[in-house]
Amino acid sequence: MFGSTFARFKQLAFSFDRMRKVMRDAPVEDLVAHSPIYMDGDVPPVPQPRPADRLEHLEVRDLTFSHPDSGRGIEGVSLSLECGTFTVVTGRIGSGKTTFLRALLGLLHKDRGQILWNGKLINENLPMGLPEEGVDLDTAIRAAVLEEDLGDLDDGLDTMIGPKGLRLSGGQMQRTAAARMFAGTGVVRL
């Protein structure tokens, strides 16, 4: 019984530590503050924050990318997507679906074209069109455990990752996607 109690105590300490990090600027008393519990009846509405930089409209103009080794790729792709719509990208094997999505996400350096997030031109991969002053890239990179990977790249954040993301491993691509998510959601208050 002692071992079980000790293990639960350690789990509780770990949980408190994580909550303290999440609530970094909040008073410590808020961690144990009493609040209503809704066991029966209607739960009060929870206000849903709507960030000013939330994607409402994505526009792609003349997006073009050619793989250097084969010359194949995508040419002049243009589209306009509204928030809340459902879009399917279809085509034969090798027609450029994955190339298009990777170029759209910034994982491939486009040959030409523009990507606009709510009418603003996207130039950086990680922020994905969010205003730079509202994005804490350093914290997002740290939260995604991407710091060491950036140190290994020749030009850090400015490194072109090359066709098919050849400069990045699968894990590095996933950590880059996580950093992008953290930068866009503000969930980087660790």
Short mmCIF file of C-alpha atoms in Angstrom, two decimals:
data_model
loop_
_atom_site.label_atom_id
_atom_site.label_comp_id
_atom_site.label_asym_id
_atom_site.label_seq_id
_atom_site.Cartn_x
_atom_site.Cartn_y
_atom_site.Cartn_z
CA MET A 1 0.00 0.00 0.00
CA PHE A 2 2.91 2.31 0.74
CA GLY A 3 4.31 1.83 -2.78
CA SER A 4 0.94 2.57 -4.39
CA THR A 5 0.48 5.72 -2.30
CA PHE A 6 4.01 6.89 -3.08
CA ALA A 7 3.45 6.33 -6.83
CA ARG A 8 0.22 8.35 -6.74
CA PHE A 9 1.99 11.11 -4.83
CA LYS A 10 4.66 11.27 -7.57
CA GLN A 11 1.97 11.36 -10.29
CA LEU A 12 0.21 14.18 -8.45
CA ALA A 13 3.47 16.14 -8.12
CA PHE A 14 4.12 15.68 -11.86
CA SER A 15 0.57 16.85 -12.68
CA PHE A 16 0.96 19.94 -10.50
CA ASP A 17 4.28 20.72 -12.15
CA ARG A 18 2.71 20.52 -15.62
CA MET A 19 -0.26 22.66 -14.55
CA ARG A 20 2.12 25.23 -13.05
CA LYS A 21 3.95 25.43 -16.38
CA VAL A 22 0.70 25.81 -18.34
CA MET A 23 -0.55 28.45 -15.91
CA ARG A 24 2.83 30.15 -15.73
CA ASP A 25 1.58 33.69 -15.15
CA ALA A 26 -1.44 32.74 -13.01
CA PRO A 27 -1.38 32.85 -9.20
CA VAL A 28 -0.56 29.50 -7.57
CA GLU A 29 -3.89 29.60 -5.69
CA ASP A 30 -5.71 29.26 -9.03
CA LEU A 31 -4.44 25.67 -9.28
CA VAL A 32 -6.65 24.63 -6.34
CA ALA A 33 -9.37 27.30 -6.52
CA HIS A 34 -12.93 26.03 -6.07
CA SER A 35 -15.29 26.37 -9.00
CA PRO A 36 -18.79 25.10 -9.76
CA ILE A 37 -19.27 21.48 -10.81
CA TYR A 38 -22.18 20.82 -13.17
CA MET A 39 -23.41 17.30 -12.49
CA ASP A 40 -27.03 17.80 -13.56
CA GLY A 41 -28.91 20.13 -15.85
CA ASP A 42 -27.60 22.45 -18.49
CA VAL A 43 -23.96 23.37 -18.62
CA PRO A 44 -23.43 27.11 -19.09
CA PRO A 45 -22.18 28.14 -22.54
CA VAL A 46 -18.42 28.36 -22.87
CA PRO A 47 -17.26 31.33 -24.94
CA GLN A 48 -15.17 30.21 -27.88
CA PRO A 49 -12.28 32.56 -28.57
CA ARG A 50 -11.82 33.47 -32.20
CA PRO A 51 -8.29 34.60 -32.95
CA ALA A 52 -8.01 37.55 -35.28
CA ASP A 53 -5.50 35.64 -37.43
CA ARG A 54 -7.66 32.52 -37.82
CA LEU A 55 -7.76 31.25 -41.38
CA GLU A 56 -10.88 32.49 -43.13
CA HIS A 57 -9.66 32.43 -46.73
CA LEU A 58 -6.73 30.66 -48.38
CA GLU A 59 -5.76 31.61 -51.90
CA VAL A 60 -3.12 29.99 -54.11
CA ARG A 61 -1.99 31.75 -57.28
CA ASP A 62 0.09 30.13 -60.02
CA LEU A 63 1.86 27.70 -57.65
CA THR A 64 4.63 25.92 -59.55
CA PHE A 65 7.29 23.46 -58.49
CA SER A 66 9.52 21.16 -60.56
CA HIS A 67 11.52 18.30 -59.10
CA PRO A 68 15.13 18.92 -60.14
CA ASP A 69 15.88 15.26 -60.82
CA SER A 70 12.89 14.53 -63.06
CA GLY A 71 11.51 17.91 -64.11
CA ARG A 72 8.04 16.71 -63.10
CA GLY A 73 5.92 18.55 -60.59
CA ILE A 74 3.05 21.04 -60.63
CA GLU A 75 2.49 23.99 -62.93
CA GLY A 76 0.31 27.05 -62.40
CA VAL A 77 -2.03 25.70 -59.69
CA SER A 78 -4.52 28.33 -58.51
CA LEU A 79 -7.41 27.92 -56.11
CA SER A 80 -9.42 29.74 -53.49
CA LEU A 81 -10.68 28.08 -50.30
CA GLU A 82 -13.07 29.47 -47.69
CA CYS A 83 -13.08 28.42 -44.03
CA GLY A 84 -15.60 25.65 -43.40
CA THR A 85 -15.55 24.27 -46.94
CA PHE A 86 -14.45 20.76 -47.86
CA THR A 87 -12.03 20.33 -50.75
CA VAL A 88 -10.69 17.09 -52.23
CA VAL A 89 -7.49 16.95 -54.27
CA THR A 90 -7.68 14.02 -56.68
CA GLY A 91 -5.68 12.74 -59.62
CA ARG A 92 -3.76 9.82 -61.00
CA ILE A 93 -0.68 8.40 -59.31
CA GLY A 94 2.22 10.75 -60.00
CA SER A 95 -0.01 13.66 -61.05
CA GLY A 96 1.40 15.97 -58.34
CA LYS A 97 -1.13 15.79 -55.46
CA THR A 98 1.52 15.31 -52.78
CA THR A 99 3.89 17.77 -54.44
CA PHE A 100 1.09 20.37 -54.43
CA LEU A 101 0.33 19.85 -50.73
CA ARG A 102 4.01 19.90 -49.76
CA ALA A 103 4.59 23.10 -51.73
CA LEU A 104 1.46 24.61 -50.18
CA LEU A 105 2.76 23.78 -46.68
CA GLY A 106 6.18 25.20 -47.46
CA LEU A 107 7.93 21.84 -47.26
CA LEU A 108 9.09 22.35 -50.86
CA HIS A 109 10.49 25.66 -52.06
CA LYS A 110 8.13 26.75 -54.83
CA ASP A 111 9.55 27.85 -58.19
CA ARG A 112 6.93 30.57 -58.47
CA GLY A 113 3.49 31.49 -57.24
CA GLN A 114 1.86 33.04 -54.22
CA ILE A 115 0.05 31.69 -51.17
CA LEU A 116 -2.19 34.14 -49.35
CA TRP A 117 -3.58 33.63 -45.82
CA ASN A 118 -6.59 35.92 -45.34
CA GLY A 119 -5.23 38.07 -48.15
CA LYS A 120 -1.70 38.33 -46.72
CA LEU A 121 1.23 36.86 -48.61
CA ILE A 122 2.93 33.97 -46.78
CA ASN A 123 6.71 34.09 -46.88
CA GLU A 124 7.72 31.98 -43.86
CA ASN A 125 7.04 28.30 -43.39
CA LEU A 126 6.45 28.03 -39.64
CA PRO A 127 4.08 30.98 -38.98
CA MET A 128 1.94 30.13 -42.04
CA GLY A 129 0.76 33.70 -42.56
CA LEU A 130 0.29 34.65 -38.91
CA PRO A 131 1.55 38.13 -38.03
CA GLU A 132 5.19 37.81 -36.93
CA GLU A 133 4.68 40.02 -33.88
CA GLY A 134 1.99 37.62 -32.61
CA VAL A 135 4.02 34.45 -33.09
CA ASP A 136 6.58 33.28 -30.53
CA LEU A 137 8.72 31.15 -32.86
CA ASP A 138 11.39 30.46 -30.23
CA THR A 139 8.84 28.98 -27.82
CA ALA A 140 7.09 27.04 -30.60
CA ILE A 141 10.42 25.58 -31.72
CA ARG A 142 11.31 24.64 -28.14
CA ALA A 143 7.88 23.07 -27.53
CA ALA A 144 8.26 20.98 -30.71
CA VAL A 145 11.80 19.88 -29.69
CA LEU A 146 13.15 21.30 -32.93
CA GLU A 147 16.09 23.33 -31.49
CA GLU A 148 18.79 20.70 -32.05
CA ASP A 149 17.57 20.07 -35.60
CA LEU A 150 17.81 23.79 -36.43
CA GLY A 151 21.35 23.85 -35.05
CA ASP A 152 22.31 21.14 -37.53
CA LEU A 153 20.95 23.08 -40.54
CA ASP A 154 23.34 25.38 -42.43
CA ASP A 155 21.16 28.49 -42.24
CA GLY A 156 18.89 27.63 -39.29
CA LEU A 157 15.31 28.80 -39.97
CA ASP A 158 16.35 30.24 -43.34
CA THR A 159 17.58 26.88 -44.68
CA MET A 160 15.83 25.74 -47.85
CA ILE A 161 14.86 22.16 -47.18
CA GLY A 162 15.06 21.10 -50.80
CA PRO A 163 12.83 19.05 -53.05
CA LYS A 164 10.71 16.42 -51.31
CA GLY A 165 12.01 17.75 -48.00
CA LEU A 166 15.24 15.83 -48.57
CA ARG A 167 17.03 17.98 -46.01
CA LEU A 168 14.61 16.79 -43.28
CA SER A 169 13.99 13.36 -41.86
CA GLY A 170 10.45 12.12 -41.28
CA GLY A 171 10.75 13.01 -37.60
CA GLN A 172 12.05 16.50 -38.42
CA MET A 173 9.07 17.06 -40.73
CA GLN A 174 6.72 16.02 -37.94
CA ARG A 175 8.46 18.32 -35.44
CA THR A 176 8.26 21.17 -37.98
CA ALA A 177 4.51 20.55 -38.34
CA ALA A 178 4.17 20.54 -34.54
CA ALA A 179 6.07 23.85 -34.28
CA ARG A 180 3.75 25.32 -36.93
CA MET A 181 0.73 24.15 -34.93
CA PHE A 182 2.13 25.57 -31.67
CA ALA A 183 2.91 28.90 -33.35
CA GLY A 184 -0.61 29.10 -34.80
CA THR A 185 -2.58 28.14 -31.72
CA GLY A 186 -0.69 29.99 -29.03
CA VAL A 187 -0.39 26.73 -27.07
CA VAL A 188 3.24 27.50 -26.34
CA ARG A 189 2.98 28.84 -22.79
CA LEU A 190 5.12 26.04 -21.34
#
